[in-house]
């Protein structure tokens, strides 16, 4: 990729401060990845690996106890972490939009959904009230809501999860962002609806030419939707690669593990070994690689210091002592 990245997350480190915690635990440590213009980038990792905290750092919508203690987030020329709250609000409305895992919670429960979409339209376009409402109905039609004019009068609790997610996508469309962040947008929806929502997200991205950062714990989704992917484990990025390269030749032992557990689903004897891994607790305190205590290849340096990110090709980056040693 030759273009300048649209989003550059560099060395992002985030800690939770709390009265109950003696030692702040860095839930993100040195997280770095880029998203290029018009690209669909995946961020994949198990539950608890720090995907949502990464997204909320970009949006600057972190919970109060979370503190960014290092790193930078560039959106084009702007360092998002240095912007005033007001400048950030402008970016959030116009340039970066996010859809969340629980769409109903992201909607205002007391306001009809058509009015919520119309409000987003008026915030972003000079338009009469009736013009904005008309545009809102167009958007609801565009995101595949049947009988949109009458559904527009519904309140969020009267919609299914899939329909509510479509409404959020319509609100996002009204903003015409250049970067969309979708955080597990189909978790909790049934499989058919999931597939429909992904189709919609893909269509909309193609139509708007926006970049998409798609967050998921599901490698199947990554292979369907994304061009590149960053693999995250316990708050650290382990590998970044184009999707076809990652699937053809995973380089990080954790990626290997993740892929083999996807491929192994109907082989119970093998599944037992991955379960064994699940019972080892995550080693957040290790100054080296946080995967070391689960890694079959771990050797001394893995417990000593974090490996340097290594570009093993023009497009594939891996953070692993074993790989670094093999390459030298
Ligand atoms: N409010 C909070 N206080 C303390 N720790 C938190 C809080 N929210 C999330 N965490 C911790 O941050 C880590 C990353 O969480 P998150 O980004 O939500 O993971 P993911 O989205 O990958 O499932 C988790 O280990 C979680 O326990
Ligand atoms: Mg999450």
Short mmCIF file of C-alpha atoms and ligand atoms in Angstrom, two decimals:
data_model
loop_
_atom_site.label_atom_id
_atom_site.label_comp_id
_atom_site.label_asym_id
_atom_site.label_seq_id
_atom_site.Cartn_x
_atom_site.Cartn_y
_atom_site.Cartn_z
CA UNK A 1 0.00 0.00 0.00
CA UNK A 2 1.50 3.29 -1.04
CA UNK A 3 -1.11 5.83 0.08
CA UNK A 4 -0.80 7.58 3.43
CA UNK A 5 -2.90 5.87 6.10
CA UNK A 6 -6.21 7.45 7.00
CA UNK A 7 -5.87 6.21 10.57
CA UNK A 8 -2.60 5.48 12.31
CA UNK A 9 -2.67 3.98 15.77
CA UNK A 10 0.87 4.06 17.11
CA UNK A 11 2.18 2.49 20.30
CA UNK A 12 -1.12 2.98 22.10
CA UNK A 13 -0.98 2.03 25.76
CA UNK A 14 -3.97 2.17 28.03
CA UNK A 15 -4.35 1.44 31.72
CA UNK A 16 -7.30 1.15 34.05
CA UNK A 17 -6.89 3.14 37.22
CA UNK A 18 -9.07 2.17 40.12
CA UNK A 19 -9.19 2.30 43.87
CA UNK A 20 -9.48 -1.48 44.03
CA UNK A 21 -6.50 -2.10 41.85
CA UNK A 22 -3.07 -1.74 43.39
CA UNK A 23 -1.33 -2.15 40.07
CA UNK A 24 -2.83 -0.55 37.00
CA UNK A 25 -3.04 -3.23 34.35
CA UNK A 26 -2.25 -2.14 30.84
CA UNK A 27 -5.17 -3.52 28.89
CA UNK A 28 -3.55 -2.17 25.73
CA UNK A 29 0.19 -2.23 25.35
CA UNK A 30 2.03 -0.72 22.41
CA UNK A 31 -0.86 -1.24 20.02
CA UNK A 32 0.07 -0.14 16.48
CA UNK A 33 -1.76 -0.57 13.19
CA UNK A 34 -2.89 1.55 10.25
CA UNK A 35 -6.07 1.79 8.25
CA UNK A 36 -5.68 3.03 4.68
CA UNK A 37 -8.22 4.98 2.64
CA UNK A 38 -11.05 2.78 1.29
CA UNK A 39 -9.69 -0.24 3.11
CA UNK A 40 -11.53 -2.87 5.13
CA UNK A 41 -9.28 -3.63 8.05
CA UNK A 42 -10.10 -6.31 10.59
CA UNK A 43 -9.17 -6.24 14.25
CA UNK A 44 -9.55 -9.75 15.59
CA UNK A 45 -9.00 -11.22 19.01
CA UNK A 46 -10.69 -13.20 21.74
CA UNK A 47 -13.13 -11.61 24.10
CA UNK A 48 -11.25 -9.38 26.56
CA UNK A 49 -8.25 -8.84 24.27
CA UNK A 50 -8.79 -5.06 24.09
CA UNK A 51 -10.63 -4.57 20.80
CA UNK A 52 -13.38 -2.36 22.18
CA UNK A 53 -10.92 -0.30 24.23
CA UNK A 54 -8.93 0.28 21.04
CA UNK A 55 -12.06 1.50 19.24
CA UNK A 56 -13.14 3.68 22.15
CA UNK A 57 -9.63 5.19 22.29
CA UNK A 58 -9.95 6.20 18.64
CA UNK A 59 -13.39 7.69 19.31
CA UNK A 60 -12.18 9.20 22.60
CA UNK A 61 -15.18 7.68 24.32
CA UNK A 62 -13.32 5.70 26.97
CA UNK A 63 -14.81 5.05 30.39
CA UNK A 64 -13.47 7.51 33.01
CA UNK A 65 -11.25 4.95 34.73
CA UNK A 66 -9.36 4.22 31.51
CA UNK A 67 -6.30 6.33 30.85
CA UNK A 68 -4.19 6.47 27.73
CA UNK A 69 -0.64 6.56 29.07
CA UNK A 70 1.26 6.40 25.81
CA UNK A 71 1.07 6.49 22.06
CA UNK A 72 -0.60 8.48 19.35
CA UNK A 73 -3.64 8.18 17.15
CA UNK A 74 -3.46 10.09 13.89
CA UNK A 75 -6.51 10.59 11.74
CA UNK A 76 -5.11 12.15 8.59
CA UNK A 77 -3.00 15.01 9.94
CA UNK A 78 -4.78 15.33 13.29
CA UNK A 79 -3.46 13.72 16.42
CA UNK A 80 -6.80 12.73 17.93
CA UNK A 81 -5.38 12.48 21.43
CA UNK A 82 -4.35 16.15 21.32
CA UNK A 83 -7.64 17.59 20.05
CA UNK A 84 -9.95 19.60 22.29
CA UNK A 85 -13.24 17.97 23.27
CA UNK A 86 -14.98 20.26 20.81
CA UNK A 87 -12.69 19.43 17.89
CA UNK A 88 -13.10 15.77 18.72
CA UNK A 89 -16.89 16.04 18.69
CA UNK A 90 -16.73 17.51 15.20
CA UNK A 91 -14.57 14.62 13.98
CA UNK A 92 -16.82 12.08 15.66
CA UNK A 93 -19.88 13.43 13.99
CA UNK A 94 -18.50 14.06 10.53
CA UNK A 95 -15.46 11.93 9.90
CA UNK A 96 -15.51 8.85 12.09
CA UNK A 97 -18.65 6.93 12.97
CA UNK A 98 -18.97 3.83 15.09
CA UNK A 99 -21.59 1.13 15.32
CA UNK A 100 -21.76 -0.92 18.45
CA UNK A 101 -22.46 -4.43 19.51
CA UNK A 102 -25.78 -3.66 21.15
CA UNK A 103 -27.68 -1.48 18.70
CA UNK A 104 -30.74 -0.95 20.88
CA UNK A 105 -28.59 0.48 23.66
CA UNK A 106 -27.04 2.95 21.23
CA UNK A 107 -30.45 4.34 20.21
CA UNK A 108 -32.50 6.77 22.26
CA UNK A 109 -35.30 4.64 23.77
CA UNK A 110 -37.71 7.57 24.01
CA UNK A 111 -37.48 8.79 20.45
CA UNK A 112 -39.04 7.32 17.33
CA UNK A 113 -36.34 5.84 15.11
CA UNK A 114 -37.28 7.94 12.07
CA UNK A 115 -36.80 11.10 14.14
CA UNK A 116 -33.41 9.84 15.30
CA UNK A 117 -32.26 9.33 11.73
CA UNK A 118 -33.75 12.71 10.71
CA UNK A 119 -31.87 14.40 13.55
CA UNK A 120 -28.60 12.92 12.29
CA UNK A 121 -29.46 14.15 8.80
CA UNK A 122 -30.13 17.71 10.03
CA UNK A 123 -26.92 17.74 12.04
CA UNK A 124 -24.92 17.06 8.92
CA UNK A 125 -26.85 18.76 6.15
CA UNK A 126 -28.53 22.13 5.84
CA UNK A 127 -32.10 21.03 5.30
CA UNK A 128 -35.66 21.81 6.28
CA UNK A 129 -37.22 19.62 8.94
CA UNK A 130 -39.47 17.89 6.46
CA UNK A 131 -36.59 17.49 4.01
CA UNK A 132 -34.52 15.84 6.72
CA UNK A 133 -37.36 13.47 7.57
CA UNK A 134 -37.81 12.58 3.92
CA UNK A 135 -34.08 11.89 3.63
CA UNK A 136 -34.31 9.75 6.80
CA UNK A 137 -36.96 7.58 5.16
CA UNK A 138 -34.74 7.22 2.07
CA UNK A 139 -31.90 6.08 4.31
CA UNK A 140 -34.14 3.57 6.11
CA UNK A 141 -35.16 2.18 2.72
CA UNK A 142 -31.50 2.12 1.69
CA UNK A 143 -30.52 -0.02 4.69
CA UNK A 144 -33.21 -2.52 3.83
CA UNK A 145 -35.94 -1.74 6.34
CA UNK A 146 -39.20 -3.01 4.86
CA UNK A 147 -42.15 -0.66 5.05
CA UNK A 148 -39.75 2.08 6.14
CA UNK A 149 -42.29 4.90 6.41
CA UNK A 150 -44.31 3.08 9.05
CA UNK A 151 -41.29 1.50 10.82
CA UNK A 152 -39.88 5.02 11.14
CA UNK A 153 -42.61 5.71 13.69
CA UNK A 154 -41.51 2.79 15.89
CA UNK A 155 -39.53 3.14 19.10
CA UNK A 156 -36.28 1.15 19.41
CA UNK A 157 -37.79 -1.52 21.70
CA UNK A 158 -40.35 -2.30 19.00
CA UNK A 159 -37.61 -3.32 16.57
CA UNK A 160 -35.68 -6.59 16.34
CA UNK A 161 -31.91 -6.45 16.96
CA UNK A 162 -31.25 -6.73 13.23
CA UNK A 163 -33.64 -3.86 12.42
CA UNK A 164 -32.14 -1.71 15.18
CA UNK A 165 -28.67 -2.30 13.73
CA UNK A 166 -29.99 -1.21 10.32
CA UNK A 167 -31.29 1.99 11.90
CA UNK A 168 -27.85 2.67 13.39
CA UNK A 169 -26.28 2.07 10.00
CA UNK A 170 -28.74 4.60 8.53
CA UNK A 171 -27.68 7.14 11.17
CA UNK A 172 -24.08 6.45 10.33
CA UNK A 173 -24.83 6.93 6.62
CA UNK A 174 -26.35 10.32 7.39
CA UNK A 175 -22.94 11.38 8.76
CA UNK A 176 -21.09 10.35 5.57
CA UNK A 177 -17.97 9.43 7.53
CA UNK A 178 -14.61 8.60 5.94
CA UNK A 179 -13.94 5.98 8.61
CA UNK A 180 -16.48 3.52 9.97
CA UNK A 181 -15.74 1.51 13.05
CA UNK A 182 -17.98 -1.50 13.54
CA UNK A 183 -17.48 -3.22 16.89
CA UNK A 184 -18.88 -6.76 16.68
CA UNK A 185 -21.91 -5.39 14.84
CA UNK A 186 -23.67 -8.74 14.55
CA UNK A 187 -22.90 -10.43 17.85
CA UNK A 188 -26.15 -11.68 19.34
CA UNK A 189 -28.02 -11.65 16.02
CA UNK A 190 -29.03 -14.89 14.39
CA UNK A 191 -26.86 -16.24 11.61
CA UNK A 192 -29.08 -15.28 8.66
CA UNK A 193 -29.43 -11.73 9.93
CA UNK A 194 -25.69 -11.56 10.58
CA UNK A 195 -25.00 -12.41 6.95
CA UNK A 196 -27.49 -9.75 5.80
CA UNK A 197 -25.94 -7.08 8.00
CA UNK A 198 -22.46 -7.90 6.68
CA UNK A 199 -23.74 -7.69 3.12
CA UNK A 200 -25.22 -4.30 3.94
CA UNK A 201 -22.01 -3.06 5.56
CA UNK A 202 -20.01 -4.23 2.54
CA UNK A 203 -22.41 -2.52 0.09
CA UNK A 204 -22.40 0.70 2.02
CA UNK A 205 -18.66 0.77 2.29
CA UNK A 206 -18.32 0.20 -1.44
CA UNK A 207 -20.85 2.95 -2.09
CA UNK A 208 -19.43 5.55 0.30
CA UNK A 209 -15.75 4.57 -0.24
CA UNK A 210 -15.29 4.91 3.49
CA UNK A 211 -12.63 2.88 5.27
CA UNK A 212 -13.93 0.25 7.63
CA UNK A 213 -12.32 -0.98 10.82
CA UNK A 214 -14.23 -4.16 11.55
CA UNK A 215 -13.82 -5.55 15.03
CA UNK A 216 -14.69 -9.18 15.59
CA UNK A 217 -13.71 -12.30 17.48
CA UNK A 218 -14.66 -14.34 14.43
CA UNK A 219 -11.97 -15.20 11.87
CA UNK A 220 -14.67 -16.44 9.50
CA UNK A 221 -16.06 -12.91 9.35
CA UNK A 222 -12.56 -11.54 8.75
CA UNK A 223 -12.04 -13.87 5.81
CA UNK A 224 -15.39 -12.87 4.31
CA UNK A 225 -15.20 -9.12 4.72
CA UNK A 226 -11.67 -7.81 5.33
CA UNK A 227 -8.65 -7.07 3.16
CA UNK A 228 -6.12 -6.87 5.99
CA UNK A 229 -6.27 -7.89 9.61
CA UNK A 230 -4.52 -7.09 12.87
CA UNK A 231 -4.48 -9.96 15.37
CA UNK A 232 -4.70 -8.93 18.98
CA UNK A 233 -4.05 -10.95 22.11
CA UNK A 234 -4.22 -9.67 25.70
CA UNK A 235 -3.84 -6.04 24.65
CA UNK A 236 -0.91 -6.58 22.29
CA UNK A 237 -0.90 -6.75 18.51
CA UNK A 238 0.71 -10.01 17.45
CA UNK A 239 0.51 -9.90 13.68
CA UNK A 240 -0.76 -7.66 10.89
CA UNK A 241 -1.21 -9.10 7.41
CA UNK A 242 -3.38 -9.19 4.33
CA UNK A 243 -6.14 -11.70 4.99
CA UNK A 244 -5.13 -14.19 2.30
CA UNK A 245 -1.52 -14.19 3.57
CA UNK A 246 -2.63 -14.64 7.15
CA UNK A 247 -4.77 -17.63 6.26
CA UNK A 248 -2.17 -19.13 3.91
CA UNK A 249 0.81 -18.58 6.18
CA UNK A 250 0.15 -17.39 9.72
CA UNK A 251 3.50 -16.41 11.24
CA UNK A 252 2.73 -15.71 14.87
CA UNK A 253 2.19 -18.82 17.03
CA UNK A 254 -0.99 -17.24 18.40
CA UNK A 255 -2.38 -16.67 14.91
CA UNK A 256 -1.50 -20.26 14.10
CA UNK A 257 -3.41 -21.33 17.16
CA UNK A 258 -6.39 -19.18 16.35
CA UNK A 259 -6.58 -20.51 12.81
CA UNK A 260 -6.19 -24.12 13.81
CA UNK A 261 -8.98 -23.84 16.35
CA UNK A 262 -11.24 -22.50 13.59
CA UNK A 263 -10.29 -25.34 11.29
CA UNK A 264 -10.57 -27.97 13.98
CA UNK A 265 -14.13 -27.43 15.14
CA UNK A 266 -15.34 -30.91 14.27
CA UNK A 267 -12.32 -32.79 15.54
CA UNK A 268 -12.99 -33.23 19.26
CA UNK A 269 -9.64 -34.80 20.24
CA UNK A 270 -7.79 -31.76 18.91
CA UNK A 271 -10.28 -29.40 20.48
CA UNK A 272 -9.25 -30.67 23.90
CA UNK A 273 -5.79 -29.14 23.50
CA UNK A 274 -7.21 -25.73 22.69
CA UNK A 275 -9.43 -26.01 25.75
CA UNK A 276 -6.31 -26.70 27.78
CA UNK A 277 -5.00 -23.38 26.52
CA UNK A 278 -8.15 -21.61 27.54
CA UNK A 279 -7.66 -22.66 31.16
CA UNK A 280 -4.20 -21.10 31.45
CA UNK A 281 -4.73 -17.57 32.63
CA UNK A 282 -3.56 -14.67 30.51
CA UNK A 283 -0.21 -13.37 31.66
CA UNK A 284 -0.66 -9.62 31.70
CA UNK A 285 2.32 -9.09 33.93
CA UNK A 286 4.92 -10.67 31.66
CA UNK A 287 7.22 -7.89 30.43
CA UNK A 288 7.80 -9.92 27.26
CA UNK A 289 5.13 -11.50 25.08
CA UNK A 290 1.81 -11.99 26.81
CA UNK A 291 1.23 -15.17 24.82
CA UNK A 292 4.44 -16.77 26.15
CA UNK A 293 2.76 -18.86 28.86
CA UNK A 294 0.53 -20.48 26.25
CA UNK A 295 3.05 -20.64 23.45
CA UNK A 296 4.56 -24.01 22.52
CA UNK A 297 7.70 -22.28 21.19
CA UNK A 298 8.39 -19.86 24.05
CA UNK A 299 12.08 -19.43 24.95
CA UNK A 300 14.03 -17.09 27.24
CA UNK A 301 13.59 -13.75 25.44
CA UNK A 302 9.81 -14.21 25.44
CA UNK A 303 9.83 -13.69 29.21
CA UNK A 304 12.31 -10.83 29.08
CA UNK A 305 11.18 -8.15 26.74
CA UNK A 306 8.57 -7.43 24.13
CA UNK A 307 9.84 -8.37 20.66
CA UNK A 308 10.22 -5.57 18.11
CA UNK A 309 7.62 -5.51 15.36
CA UNK A 310 9.23 -7.15 12.35
CA UNK A 311 8.21 -6.55 8.76
CA UNK A 312 8.64 -9.96 7.20
CA UNK A 313 7.36 -8.74 3.84
CA UNK A 314 6.09 -5.47 2.41
CA UNK A 315 2.68 -6.23 3.87
CA UNK A 316 3.09 -8.67 6.75
CA UNK A 317 4.26 -7.66 10.21
CA UNK A 318 4.80 -9.98 13.13
CA UNK A 319 5.79 -9.40 16.75
CA UNK A 320 7.48 -12.61 17.87
CA UNK A 321 10.95 -13.54 19.13
CA UNK A 322 10.81 -16.96 17.47
CA UNK A 323 10.07 -15.48 14.05
CA UNK A 324 12.71 -12.77 14.54
CA UNK A 325 15.27 -15.42 15.37
CA UNK A 326 14.34 -17.57 12.37
CA UNK A 327 14.67 -14.67 9.98
CA UNK A 328 18.13 -13.62 11.17
N1 LIG B 1 -14.46 -0.45 33.11
C1 LIG B 1 -13.43 -1.28 33.15
N2 LIG B 1 -12.64 -1.37 34.27
C2 LIG B 1 -11.59 -2.22 34.32
N3 LIG B 1 -11.23 -3.02 33.31
C3 LIG B 1 -11.97 -3.00 32.19
C4 LIG B 1 -13.11 -2.14 32.04
N4 LIG B 1 -13.64 -2.34 30.81
C5 LIG B 1 -12.86 -3.28 30.21
N5 LIG B 1 -11.88 -3.68 31.04
C6 LIG B 1 -10.83 -4.67 30.74
O1 LIG B 1 -10.16 -4.31 29.55
C7 LIG B 1 -9.82 -5.45 28.79
C8 LIG B 1 -10.19 -5.23 27.35
O2 LIG B 1 -11.59 -5.12 27.24
P1 LIG B 1 -12.31 -4.92 25.85
O3 LIG B 1 -11.57 -3.90 25.05
O4 LIG B 1 -13.73 -4.67 26.13
O5 LIG B 1 -12.11 -6.36 25.16
P2 LIG B 1 -12.79 -6.93 23.83
O6 LIG B 1 -13.56 -5.84 23.17
O7 LIG B 1 -11.63 -7.41 23.00
O8 LIG B 1 -13.63 -8.08 24.27
C9 LIG B 1 -10.55 -6.63 29.40
O9 LIG B 1 -9.60 -7.46 30.01
C10 LIG B 1 -11.47 -6.02 30.43
O10 LIG B 1 -11.53 -6.80 31.57
MG1 LIG B 2 -15.59 -5.78 22.70
#
